[in-house]
Short mmCIF file of C-alpha atoms in Angstrom, two decimals:
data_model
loop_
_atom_site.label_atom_id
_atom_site.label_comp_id
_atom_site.label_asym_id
_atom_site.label_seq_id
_atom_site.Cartn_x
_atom_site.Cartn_y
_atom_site.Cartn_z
CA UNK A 1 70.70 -82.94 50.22
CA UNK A 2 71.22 -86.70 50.29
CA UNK A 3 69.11 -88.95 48.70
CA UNK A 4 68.35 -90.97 51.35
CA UNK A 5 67.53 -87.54 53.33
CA UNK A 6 65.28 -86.71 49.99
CA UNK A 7 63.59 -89.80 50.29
CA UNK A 8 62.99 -89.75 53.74
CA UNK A 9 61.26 -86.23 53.03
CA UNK A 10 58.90 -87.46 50.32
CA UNK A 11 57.74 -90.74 52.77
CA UNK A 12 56.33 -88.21 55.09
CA UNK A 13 55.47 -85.32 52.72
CA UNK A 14 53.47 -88.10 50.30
CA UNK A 15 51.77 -90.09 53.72
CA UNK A 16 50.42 -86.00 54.66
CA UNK A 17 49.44 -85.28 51.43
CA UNK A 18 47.64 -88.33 51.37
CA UNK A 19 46.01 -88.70 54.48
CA UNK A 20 45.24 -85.17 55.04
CA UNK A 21 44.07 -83.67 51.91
CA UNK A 22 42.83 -86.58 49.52
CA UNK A 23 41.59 -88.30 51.79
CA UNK A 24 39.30 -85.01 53.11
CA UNK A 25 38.43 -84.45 49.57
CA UNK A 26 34.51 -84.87 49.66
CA UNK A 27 33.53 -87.34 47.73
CA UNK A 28 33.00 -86.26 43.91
CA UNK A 29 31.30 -89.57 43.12
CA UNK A 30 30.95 -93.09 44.09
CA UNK A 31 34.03 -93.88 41.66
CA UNK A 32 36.45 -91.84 42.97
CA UNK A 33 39.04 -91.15 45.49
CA UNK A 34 42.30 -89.73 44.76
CA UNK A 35 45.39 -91.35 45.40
CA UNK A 36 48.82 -90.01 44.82
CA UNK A 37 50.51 -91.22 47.65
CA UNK A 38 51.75 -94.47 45.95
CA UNK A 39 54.02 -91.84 43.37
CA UNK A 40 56.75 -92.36 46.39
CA UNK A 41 57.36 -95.54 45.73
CA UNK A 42 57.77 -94.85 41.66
CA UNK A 43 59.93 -91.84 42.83
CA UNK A 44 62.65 -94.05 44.19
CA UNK A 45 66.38 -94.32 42.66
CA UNK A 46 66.93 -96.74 40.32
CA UNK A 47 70.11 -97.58 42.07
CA UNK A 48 68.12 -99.16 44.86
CA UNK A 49 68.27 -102.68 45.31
CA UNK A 50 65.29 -104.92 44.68
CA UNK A 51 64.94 -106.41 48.16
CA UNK A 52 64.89 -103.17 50.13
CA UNK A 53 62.62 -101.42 47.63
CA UNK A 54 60.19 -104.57 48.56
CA UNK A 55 60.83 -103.23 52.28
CA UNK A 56 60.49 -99.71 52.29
CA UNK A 57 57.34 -100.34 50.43
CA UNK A 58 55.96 -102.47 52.82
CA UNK A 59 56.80 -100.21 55.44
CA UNK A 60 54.94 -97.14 53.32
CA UNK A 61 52.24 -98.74 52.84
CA UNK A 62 51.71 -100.30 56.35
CA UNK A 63 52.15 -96.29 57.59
CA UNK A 64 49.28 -95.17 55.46
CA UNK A 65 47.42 -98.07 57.02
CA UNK A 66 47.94 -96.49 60.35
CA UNK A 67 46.01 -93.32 59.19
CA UNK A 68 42.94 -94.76 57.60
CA UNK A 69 43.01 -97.83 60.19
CA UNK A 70 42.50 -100.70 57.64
CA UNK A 71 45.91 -102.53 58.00
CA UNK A 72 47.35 -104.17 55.10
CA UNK A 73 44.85 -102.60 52.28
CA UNK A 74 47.42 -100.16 51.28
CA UNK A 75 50.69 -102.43 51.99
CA UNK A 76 49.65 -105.26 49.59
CA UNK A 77 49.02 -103.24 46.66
CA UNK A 78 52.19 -100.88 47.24
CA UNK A 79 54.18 -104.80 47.72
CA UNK A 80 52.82 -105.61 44.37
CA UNK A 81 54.00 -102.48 42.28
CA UNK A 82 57.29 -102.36 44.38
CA UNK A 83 57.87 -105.60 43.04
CA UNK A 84 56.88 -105.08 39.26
CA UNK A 85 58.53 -102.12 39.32
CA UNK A 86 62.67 -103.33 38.08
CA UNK A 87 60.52 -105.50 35.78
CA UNK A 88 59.29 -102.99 34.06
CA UNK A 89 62.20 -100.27 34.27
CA UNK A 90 63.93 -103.07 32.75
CA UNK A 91 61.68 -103.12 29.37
CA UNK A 92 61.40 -99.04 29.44
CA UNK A 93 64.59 -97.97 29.78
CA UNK A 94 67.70 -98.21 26.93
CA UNK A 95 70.15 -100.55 28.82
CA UNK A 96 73.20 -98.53 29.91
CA UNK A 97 71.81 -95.04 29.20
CA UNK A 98 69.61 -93.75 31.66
CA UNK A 99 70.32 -96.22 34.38
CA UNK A 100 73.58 -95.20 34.64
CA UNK A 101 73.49 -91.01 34.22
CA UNK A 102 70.33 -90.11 35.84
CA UNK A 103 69.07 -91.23 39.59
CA UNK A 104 66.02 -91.41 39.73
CA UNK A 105 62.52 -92.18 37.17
CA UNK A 106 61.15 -88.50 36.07
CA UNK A 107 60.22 -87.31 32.73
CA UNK A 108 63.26 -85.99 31.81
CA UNK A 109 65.00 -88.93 32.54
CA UNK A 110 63.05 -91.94 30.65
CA UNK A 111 61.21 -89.33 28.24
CA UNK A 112 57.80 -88.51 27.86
CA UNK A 113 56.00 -91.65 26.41
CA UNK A 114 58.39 -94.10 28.87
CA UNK A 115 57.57 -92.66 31.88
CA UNK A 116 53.92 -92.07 31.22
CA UNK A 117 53.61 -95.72 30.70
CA UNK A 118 55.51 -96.61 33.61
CA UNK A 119 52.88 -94.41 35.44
CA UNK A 120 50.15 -95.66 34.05
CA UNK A 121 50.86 -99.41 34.52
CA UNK A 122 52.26 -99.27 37.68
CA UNK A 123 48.42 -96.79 38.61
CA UNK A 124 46.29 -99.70 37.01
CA UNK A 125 48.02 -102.34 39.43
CA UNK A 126 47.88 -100.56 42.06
CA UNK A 127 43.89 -99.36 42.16
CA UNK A 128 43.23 -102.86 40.52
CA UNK A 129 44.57 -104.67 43.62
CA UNK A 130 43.33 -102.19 46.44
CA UNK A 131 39.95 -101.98 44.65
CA UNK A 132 39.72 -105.55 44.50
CA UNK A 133 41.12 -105.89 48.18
CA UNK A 134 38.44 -103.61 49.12
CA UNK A 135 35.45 -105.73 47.06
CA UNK A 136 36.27 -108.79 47.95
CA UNK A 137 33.40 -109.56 49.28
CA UNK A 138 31.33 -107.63 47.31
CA UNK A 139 31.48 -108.86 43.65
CA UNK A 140 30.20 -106.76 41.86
CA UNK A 141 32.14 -106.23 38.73
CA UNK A 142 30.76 -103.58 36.63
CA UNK A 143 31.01 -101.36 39.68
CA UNK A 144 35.00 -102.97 40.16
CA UNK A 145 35.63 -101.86 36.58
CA UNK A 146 34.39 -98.51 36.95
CA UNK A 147 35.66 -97.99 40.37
CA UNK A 148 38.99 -98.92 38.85
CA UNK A 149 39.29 -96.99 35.86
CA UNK A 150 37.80 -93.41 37.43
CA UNK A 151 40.61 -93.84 40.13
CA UNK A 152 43.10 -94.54 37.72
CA UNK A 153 41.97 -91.37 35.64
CA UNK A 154 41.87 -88.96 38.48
CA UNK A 155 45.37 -90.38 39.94
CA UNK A 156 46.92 -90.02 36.43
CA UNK A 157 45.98 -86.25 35.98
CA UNK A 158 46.94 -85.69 39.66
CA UNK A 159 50.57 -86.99 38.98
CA UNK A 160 51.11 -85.22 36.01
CA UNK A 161 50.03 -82.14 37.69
CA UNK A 162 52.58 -82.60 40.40
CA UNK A 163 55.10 -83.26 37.48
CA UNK A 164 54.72 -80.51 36.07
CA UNK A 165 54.29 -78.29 39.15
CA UNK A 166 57.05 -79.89 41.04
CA UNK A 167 59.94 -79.98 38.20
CA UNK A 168 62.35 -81.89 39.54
CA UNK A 169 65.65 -81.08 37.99
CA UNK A 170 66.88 -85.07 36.75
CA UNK A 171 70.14 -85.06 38.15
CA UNK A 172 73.11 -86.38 36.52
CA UNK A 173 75.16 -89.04 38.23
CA UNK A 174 78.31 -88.03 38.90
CA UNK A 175 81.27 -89.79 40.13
CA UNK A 176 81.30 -87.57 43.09
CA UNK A 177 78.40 -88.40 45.08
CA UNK B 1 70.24 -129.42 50.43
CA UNK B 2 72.97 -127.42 48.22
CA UNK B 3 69.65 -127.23 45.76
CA UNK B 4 67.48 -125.61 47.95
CA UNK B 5 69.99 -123.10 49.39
CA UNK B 6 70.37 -121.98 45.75
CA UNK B 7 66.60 -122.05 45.28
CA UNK B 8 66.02 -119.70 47.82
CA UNK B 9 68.80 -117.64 46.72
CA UNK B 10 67.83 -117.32 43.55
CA UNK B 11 64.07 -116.29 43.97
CA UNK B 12 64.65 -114.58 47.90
CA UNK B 13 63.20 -111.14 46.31
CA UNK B 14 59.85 -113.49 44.86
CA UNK B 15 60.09 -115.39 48.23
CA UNK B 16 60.08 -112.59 49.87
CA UNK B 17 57.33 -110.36 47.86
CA UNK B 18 54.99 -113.43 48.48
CA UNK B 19 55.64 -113.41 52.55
CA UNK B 20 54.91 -110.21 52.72
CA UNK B 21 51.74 -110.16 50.45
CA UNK B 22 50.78 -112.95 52.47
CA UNK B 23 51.39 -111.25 56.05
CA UNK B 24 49.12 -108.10 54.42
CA UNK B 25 46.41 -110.15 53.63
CA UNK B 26 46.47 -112.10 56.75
CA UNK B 27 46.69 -108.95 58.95
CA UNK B 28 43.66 -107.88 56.32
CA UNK B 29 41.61 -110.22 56.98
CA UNK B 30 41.97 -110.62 60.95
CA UNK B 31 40.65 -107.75 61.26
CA UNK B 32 37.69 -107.29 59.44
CA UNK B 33 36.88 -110.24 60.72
CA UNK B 34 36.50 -109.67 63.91
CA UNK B 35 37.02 -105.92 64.59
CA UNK B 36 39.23 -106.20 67.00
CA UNK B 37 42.25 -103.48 67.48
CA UNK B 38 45.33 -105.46 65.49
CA UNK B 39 47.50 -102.30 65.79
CA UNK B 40 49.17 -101.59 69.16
CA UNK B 41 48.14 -98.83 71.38
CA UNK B 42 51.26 -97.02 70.43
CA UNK B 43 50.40 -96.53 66.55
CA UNK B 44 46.80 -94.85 67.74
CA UNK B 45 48.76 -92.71 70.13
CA UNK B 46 50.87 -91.44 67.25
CA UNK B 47 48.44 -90.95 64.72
CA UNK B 48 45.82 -89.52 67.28
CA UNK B 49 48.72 -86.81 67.98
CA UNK B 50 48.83 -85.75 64.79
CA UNK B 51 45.31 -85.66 64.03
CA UNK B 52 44.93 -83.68 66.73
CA UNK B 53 47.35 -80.87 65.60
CA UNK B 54 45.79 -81.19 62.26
CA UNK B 55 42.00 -80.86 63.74
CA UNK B 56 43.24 -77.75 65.46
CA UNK B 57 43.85 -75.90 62.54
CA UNK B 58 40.21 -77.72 60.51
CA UNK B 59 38.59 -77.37 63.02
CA UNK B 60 38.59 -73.04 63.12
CA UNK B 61 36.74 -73.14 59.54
CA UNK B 62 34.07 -74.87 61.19
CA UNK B 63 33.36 -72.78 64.34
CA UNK B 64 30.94 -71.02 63.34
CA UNK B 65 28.01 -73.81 62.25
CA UNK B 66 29.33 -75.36 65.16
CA UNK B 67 28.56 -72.76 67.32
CA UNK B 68 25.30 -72.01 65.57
CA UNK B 69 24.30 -75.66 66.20
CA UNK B 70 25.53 -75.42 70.09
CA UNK B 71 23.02 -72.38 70.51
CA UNK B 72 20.36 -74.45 69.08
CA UNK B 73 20.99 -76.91 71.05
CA UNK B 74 21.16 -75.39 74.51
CA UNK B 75 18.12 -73.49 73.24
CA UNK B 76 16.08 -76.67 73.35
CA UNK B 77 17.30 -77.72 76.49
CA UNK B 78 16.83 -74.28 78.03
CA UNK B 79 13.32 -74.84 76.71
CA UNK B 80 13.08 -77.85 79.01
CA UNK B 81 14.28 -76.42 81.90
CA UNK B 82 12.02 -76.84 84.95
CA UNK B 83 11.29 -73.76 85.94
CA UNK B 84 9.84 -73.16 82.52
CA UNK B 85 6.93 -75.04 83.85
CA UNK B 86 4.52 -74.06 86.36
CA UNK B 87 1.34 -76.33 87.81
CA UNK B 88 -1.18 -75.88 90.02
CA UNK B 89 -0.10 -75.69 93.64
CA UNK B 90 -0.27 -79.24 95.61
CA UNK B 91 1.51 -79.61 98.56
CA UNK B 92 3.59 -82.38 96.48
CA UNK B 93 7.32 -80.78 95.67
CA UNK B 94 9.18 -82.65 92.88
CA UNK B 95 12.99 -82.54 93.07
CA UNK B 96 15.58 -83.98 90.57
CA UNK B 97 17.41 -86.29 92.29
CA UNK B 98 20.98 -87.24 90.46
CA UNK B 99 21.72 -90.49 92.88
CA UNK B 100 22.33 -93.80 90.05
CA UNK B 101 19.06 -95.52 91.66
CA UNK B 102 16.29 -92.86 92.98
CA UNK B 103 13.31 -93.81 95.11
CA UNK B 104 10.38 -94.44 92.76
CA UNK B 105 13.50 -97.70 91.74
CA UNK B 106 14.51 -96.62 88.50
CA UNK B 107 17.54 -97.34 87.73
CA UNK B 108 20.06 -95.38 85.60
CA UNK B 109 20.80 -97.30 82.15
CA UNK B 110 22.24 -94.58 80.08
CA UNK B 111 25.19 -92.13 80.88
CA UNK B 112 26.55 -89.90 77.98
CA UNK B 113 29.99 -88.18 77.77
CA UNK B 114 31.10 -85.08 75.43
CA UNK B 115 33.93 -86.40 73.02
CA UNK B 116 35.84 -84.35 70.22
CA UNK B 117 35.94 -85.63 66.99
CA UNK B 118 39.79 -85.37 65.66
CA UNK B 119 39.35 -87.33 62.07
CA UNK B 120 37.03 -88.54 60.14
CA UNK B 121 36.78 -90.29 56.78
CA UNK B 122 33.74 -90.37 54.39
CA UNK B 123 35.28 -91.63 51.24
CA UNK B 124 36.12 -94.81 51.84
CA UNK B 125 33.90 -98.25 52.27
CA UNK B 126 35.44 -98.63 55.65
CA UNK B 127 34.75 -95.27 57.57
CA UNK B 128 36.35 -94.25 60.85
CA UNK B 129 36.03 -91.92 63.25
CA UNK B 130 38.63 -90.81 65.47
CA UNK B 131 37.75 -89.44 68.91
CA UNK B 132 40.20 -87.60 71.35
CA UNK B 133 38.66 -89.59 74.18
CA UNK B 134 40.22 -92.63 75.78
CA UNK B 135 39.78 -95.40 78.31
CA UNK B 136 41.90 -93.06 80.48
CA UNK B 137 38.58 -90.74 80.31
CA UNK B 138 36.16 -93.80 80.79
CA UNK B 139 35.63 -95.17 77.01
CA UNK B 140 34.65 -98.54 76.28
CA UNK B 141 34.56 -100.47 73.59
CA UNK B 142 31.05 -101.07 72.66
CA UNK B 143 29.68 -97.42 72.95
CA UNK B 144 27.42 -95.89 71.33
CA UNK B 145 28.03 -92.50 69.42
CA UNK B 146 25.68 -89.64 68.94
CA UNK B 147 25.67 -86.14 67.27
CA UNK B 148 24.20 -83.81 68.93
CA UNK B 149 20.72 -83.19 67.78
CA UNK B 150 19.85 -87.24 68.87
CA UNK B 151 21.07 -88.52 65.76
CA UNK B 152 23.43 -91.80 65.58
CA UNK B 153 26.93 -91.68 64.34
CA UNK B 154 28.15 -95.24 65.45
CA UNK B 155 29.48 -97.37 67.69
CA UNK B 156 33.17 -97.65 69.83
CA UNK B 157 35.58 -100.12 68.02
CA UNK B 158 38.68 -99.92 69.54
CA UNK B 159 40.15 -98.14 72.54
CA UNK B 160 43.57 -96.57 73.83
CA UNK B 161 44.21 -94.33 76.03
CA UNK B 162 43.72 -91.42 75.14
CA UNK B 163 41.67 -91.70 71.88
CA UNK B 164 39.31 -93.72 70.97
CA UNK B 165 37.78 -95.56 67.26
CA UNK B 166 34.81 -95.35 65.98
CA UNK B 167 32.93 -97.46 63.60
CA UNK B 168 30.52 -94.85 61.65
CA UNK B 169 27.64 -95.93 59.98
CA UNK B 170 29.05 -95.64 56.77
CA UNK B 171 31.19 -98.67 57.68
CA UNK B 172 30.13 -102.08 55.34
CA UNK B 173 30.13 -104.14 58.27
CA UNK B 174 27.75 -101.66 60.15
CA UNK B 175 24.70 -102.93 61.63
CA UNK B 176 22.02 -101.14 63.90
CA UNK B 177 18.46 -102.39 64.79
CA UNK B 178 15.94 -99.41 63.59
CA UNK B 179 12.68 -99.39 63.33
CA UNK B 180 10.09 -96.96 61.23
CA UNK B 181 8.59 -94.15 63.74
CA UNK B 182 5.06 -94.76 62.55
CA UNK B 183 4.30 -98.64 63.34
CA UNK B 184 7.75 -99.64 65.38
CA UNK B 185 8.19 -102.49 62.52
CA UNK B 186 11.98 -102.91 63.09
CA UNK B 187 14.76 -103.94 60.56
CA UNK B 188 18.32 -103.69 60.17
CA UNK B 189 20.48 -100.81 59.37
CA UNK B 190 23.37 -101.16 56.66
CA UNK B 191 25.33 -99.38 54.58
CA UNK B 192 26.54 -100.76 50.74
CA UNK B 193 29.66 -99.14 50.43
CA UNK B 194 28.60 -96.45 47.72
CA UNK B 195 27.10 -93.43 48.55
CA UNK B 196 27.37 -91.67 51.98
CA UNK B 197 23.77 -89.88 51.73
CA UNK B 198 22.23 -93.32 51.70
CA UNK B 199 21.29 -95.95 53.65
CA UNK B 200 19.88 -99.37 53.46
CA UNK B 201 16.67 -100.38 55.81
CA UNK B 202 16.54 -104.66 55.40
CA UNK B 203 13.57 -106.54 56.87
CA UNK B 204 10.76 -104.43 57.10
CA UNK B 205 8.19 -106.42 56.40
CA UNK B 206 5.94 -105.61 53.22
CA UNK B 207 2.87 -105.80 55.39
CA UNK B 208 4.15 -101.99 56.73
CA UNK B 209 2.64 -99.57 55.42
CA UNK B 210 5.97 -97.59 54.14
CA UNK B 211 6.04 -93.85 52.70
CA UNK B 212 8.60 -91.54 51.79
CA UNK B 213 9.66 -89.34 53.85
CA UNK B 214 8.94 -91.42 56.85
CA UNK B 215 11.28 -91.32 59.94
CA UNK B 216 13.83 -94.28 60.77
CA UNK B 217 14.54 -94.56 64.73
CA UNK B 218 17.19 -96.41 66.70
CA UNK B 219 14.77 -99.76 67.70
CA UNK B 220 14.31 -101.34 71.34
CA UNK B 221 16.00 -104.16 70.07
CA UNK B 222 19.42 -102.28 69.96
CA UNK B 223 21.85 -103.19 72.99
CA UNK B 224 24.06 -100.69 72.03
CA UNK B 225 21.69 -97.44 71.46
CA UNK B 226 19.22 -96.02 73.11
CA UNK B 227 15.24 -96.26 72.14
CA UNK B 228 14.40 -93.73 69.52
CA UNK B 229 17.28 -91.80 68.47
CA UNK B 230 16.89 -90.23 65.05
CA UNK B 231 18.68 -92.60 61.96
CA UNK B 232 17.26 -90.72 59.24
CA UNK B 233 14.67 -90.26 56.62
CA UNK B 234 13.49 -92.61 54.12
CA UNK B 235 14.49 -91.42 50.42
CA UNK B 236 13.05 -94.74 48.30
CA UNK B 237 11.58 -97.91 48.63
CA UNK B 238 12.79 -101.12 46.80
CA UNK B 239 10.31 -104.05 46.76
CA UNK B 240 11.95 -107.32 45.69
CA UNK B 241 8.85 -109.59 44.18
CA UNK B 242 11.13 -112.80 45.78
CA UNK B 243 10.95 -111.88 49.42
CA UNK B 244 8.62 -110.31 51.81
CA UNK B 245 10.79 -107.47 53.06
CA UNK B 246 11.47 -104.37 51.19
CA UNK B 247 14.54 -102.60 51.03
CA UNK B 248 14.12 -99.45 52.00
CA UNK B 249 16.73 -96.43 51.54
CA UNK B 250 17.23 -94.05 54.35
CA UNK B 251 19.29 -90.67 54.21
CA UNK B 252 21.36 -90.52 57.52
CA UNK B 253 20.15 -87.26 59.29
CA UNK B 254 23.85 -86.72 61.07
CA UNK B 255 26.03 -84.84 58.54
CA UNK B 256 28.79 -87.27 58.77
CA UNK B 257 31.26 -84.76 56.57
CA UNK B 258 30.86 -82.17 59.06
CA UNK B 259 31.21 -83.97 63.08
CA UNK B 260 32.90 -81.98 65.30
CA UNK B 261 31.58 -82.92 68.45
CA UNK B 262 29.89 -86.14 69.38
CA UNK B 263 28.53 -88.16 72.83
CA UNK B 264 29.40 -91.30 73.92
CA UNK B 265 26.62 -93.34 75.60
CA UNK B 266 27.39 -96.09 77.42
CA UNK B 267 24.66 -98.62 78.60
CA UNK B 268 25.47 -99.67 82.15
CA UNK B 269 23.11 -102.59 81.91
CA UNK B 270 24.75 -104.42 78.78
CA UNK B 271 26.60 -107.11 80.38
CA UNK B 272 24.21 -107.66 82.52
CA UNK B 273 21.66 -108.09 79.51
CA UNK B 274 24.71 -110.15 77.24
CA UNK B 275 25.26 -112.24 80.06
CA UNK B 276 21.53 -113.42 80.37
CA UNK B 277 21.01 -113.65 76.56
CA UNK B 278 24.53 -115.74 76.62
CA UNK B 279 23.05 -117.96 78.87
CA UNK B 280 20.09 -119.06 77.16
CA UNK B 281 22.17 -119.70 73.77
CA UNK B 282 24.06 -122.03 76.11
CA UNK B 283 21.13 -123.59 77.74
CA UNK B 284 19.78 -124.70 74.33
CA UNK B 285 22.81 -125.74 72.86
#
């Protein structure tokens, strides 16, 4: 399998998961929602080239939009960690190691502490800027902050579980593919 | 020239990322703002597809409140069936006459359709409900929506063909005229965004005498809903020392996490009430 056929896979599997179970999930509190569907986008190849990573995320975003019909409140916040993302592969990753012999970002391939703080930033932006989309009007800060962080806590746990349910055997680049 | 070329060149992916951000925001904005369907019929076609095959699947674990609540229901209107009453014999017959105008010159206001709820979203501070029932099968925007059982669900937002939007009352930008069951002192329905057992009740005034437990009802000021319909119960009352109103908190009495079928009212006299209303704003501008 491809890795453009791979990828194509995940968009739909992750926009399912996302708009058809997470988004059933009762609510638990005022705090939370789970989202996961955003791990796409951090799933991508490193290989892939800034501008079309800015696309592709646009278009992700936009086609969760369609399913919870508030258009651009998931695009803008999947824009902004599409675009910090090289940024911050950049400062994680040994230059000329990983970039070169593995694919894509997993566990295996940037190591445990790495990738968890790839993760993790790349959560916080995201929640921060739908969260704040989503209270613009509202201003209420405390409730921001909390809102924020519980996502961010729930997501976190969620994508490690995947990780570790999902092992996804980092491939080694070869010359051949 | 050469400059700018380069410019752009150099920061296209930044250029880019801040189009796009903007375009988001823009498309954001338009449409809270004024509620009106930004995304083609097409994209509600597609997604009302598959939220149909996925609501055929849901929709089995549910059959059997459903049901339960469908017995109930035709129970009470079995119960008001006219041959369950008998009078005294007068050589008057009453028949029910379904013509729009009948001969004592009413005239028909309301007319409700049956519509299946396909998804529906709690969670969120925007809720929506989606509807497989479209303008093909005489939805308009504007509509009112009602689970059975009388109690309000929301209003039509945006139409295609064959499904239909719905603005629930968990929605922030929600707004329905109730009024308290007891005295008829009417207010205005919201909802804050944070919990979707609660309501908010503004302008009530504090001369009302308010309890607990008292029952909310859809007001005759509504356009959109007809008089009376059940909103809910009130759960608390808030009374700000700076204004005169309370802020009262009302628990919806539809069980918005568990919809499967709703009715769509439409009121035939609306424009014809907008119209006049329009008309007087214009007069005293």
């Amino acid at each position: 399998m491809t890795d453009v056929v791979k990828n194509i896979f995940r968009f739909v599997l992750f926009l399912l998961l996302q708009a058809f179970v997470l988004n059933k999930v009762p609510p638990l509190h005022q705090f939370i929602v789970p989202y996961v569907y955003f791990l796409f986008l951090l799933w991508l190849p490193f290989s892939i080239s800034r501008m079309a990573l800015l696309l592709i995320a646009f278009a992700f975003g936009l086609s969760m939009d369609f399913f919870t019909s508030t258009p651009g409140l998931h695009a803008a916040p999947c824009l902004l960690i599409a675009y910090i993302r090289p940024f911050l592969l950049n400062l994680l990753l040994p230059q000329e190691t990983t970039e070169l012999s593995y694919v894509e970002p997993s566990l295996k391939s940037m190591g445990w502490a790495p990738y968890f703080v790839y993760v993790l930033i790349l959560t916080f932006m995201h929640h921060a800027y739908l969260v704040l989309l989503e209270w613009l009007q509202f201003g209420n800060f405390l409730y921001f902050l909390g809102k924020v962080t519980g996502t961010t806590a729930i997501s976190i746990m969620l994508i490690f579980l995947i990780e570790m349910l999902f092992y996804r055997k980092a491939k080694y680049r070869t010359n051949i593919a | 020239m050469r400059n700018i070329f380069l410019f752009i060149r150099r920061y296209l992916n930044f250029l880019i990322f801040l189009v796009l951000q903007v375009i988001c925001i823009a498309i954001l904005v338009s449409y809270n703002k004024t509620h009106e369907a930004v995304f083609s019929n097409v994209s509600m076609e597609v997604t009302g597809w598959t939220d149909k095959q996925y609501n055929s699947v849901e929709s089995y674990f549910r059959l059997k409140n459903e049901n339960k609540r469908l017995v109930e229901e035709n129970n009470a209107l079995r119960n008001m069936l006219a041959s369950n009453f008998s009078g005294p014999d007068t050589s008057k017959s009453f028949f029910i006459d379904s013509l729009i105008k009948d001969t004592t010159g009413k005239v028909r206001k309301f007319t409700w359709l049956p519509a299946k709820v396909i998804n529906n979203s709690i969670s969120s501070q925007t809720n929506y409900i989606t509807l497989e029932r479209g303008t093909k099968q005489g939805v308009k925007k504007g509509m009112a929506v009602v689970a059975p059982g009388n109690s309000i669900v929301g209003v039509v937002m945006s139409t295609s063909e064959n499904y239909s939007i719905i603005m629930s009352l968990l929605h922030r930008n929600s707004k329905v005229s109730s009024m308290l069951k007891k005295d008829n002192n009417a207010g205005t329905l919201e909802w804050d965004g944070k919990d979707p057992l609660e309501l908010t009740l503004k302008n009530i005034p504090k001369s009302a005498k308010v309890v607990k437990g008292d029952t909310v009802l859809t007001s005759q000021y509504s356009s959109v809903f007809p008089y009376g319909l059940m909103v809910g119960r009130i759960t608390a009352i808030e009374a700000d020392p700076s204004s005169n109103f309370f802020t009262l908190k009302v628990r919806p009495a539809t069980n918005f996490s568990a919809i499967q079928y709703v009715y769509l009212v439409d009121n035939l006299l609306f424009t014809e009430q907008k119209q006049l209303e329009e008309e007087i704003k214009k007069a005293n501008q």
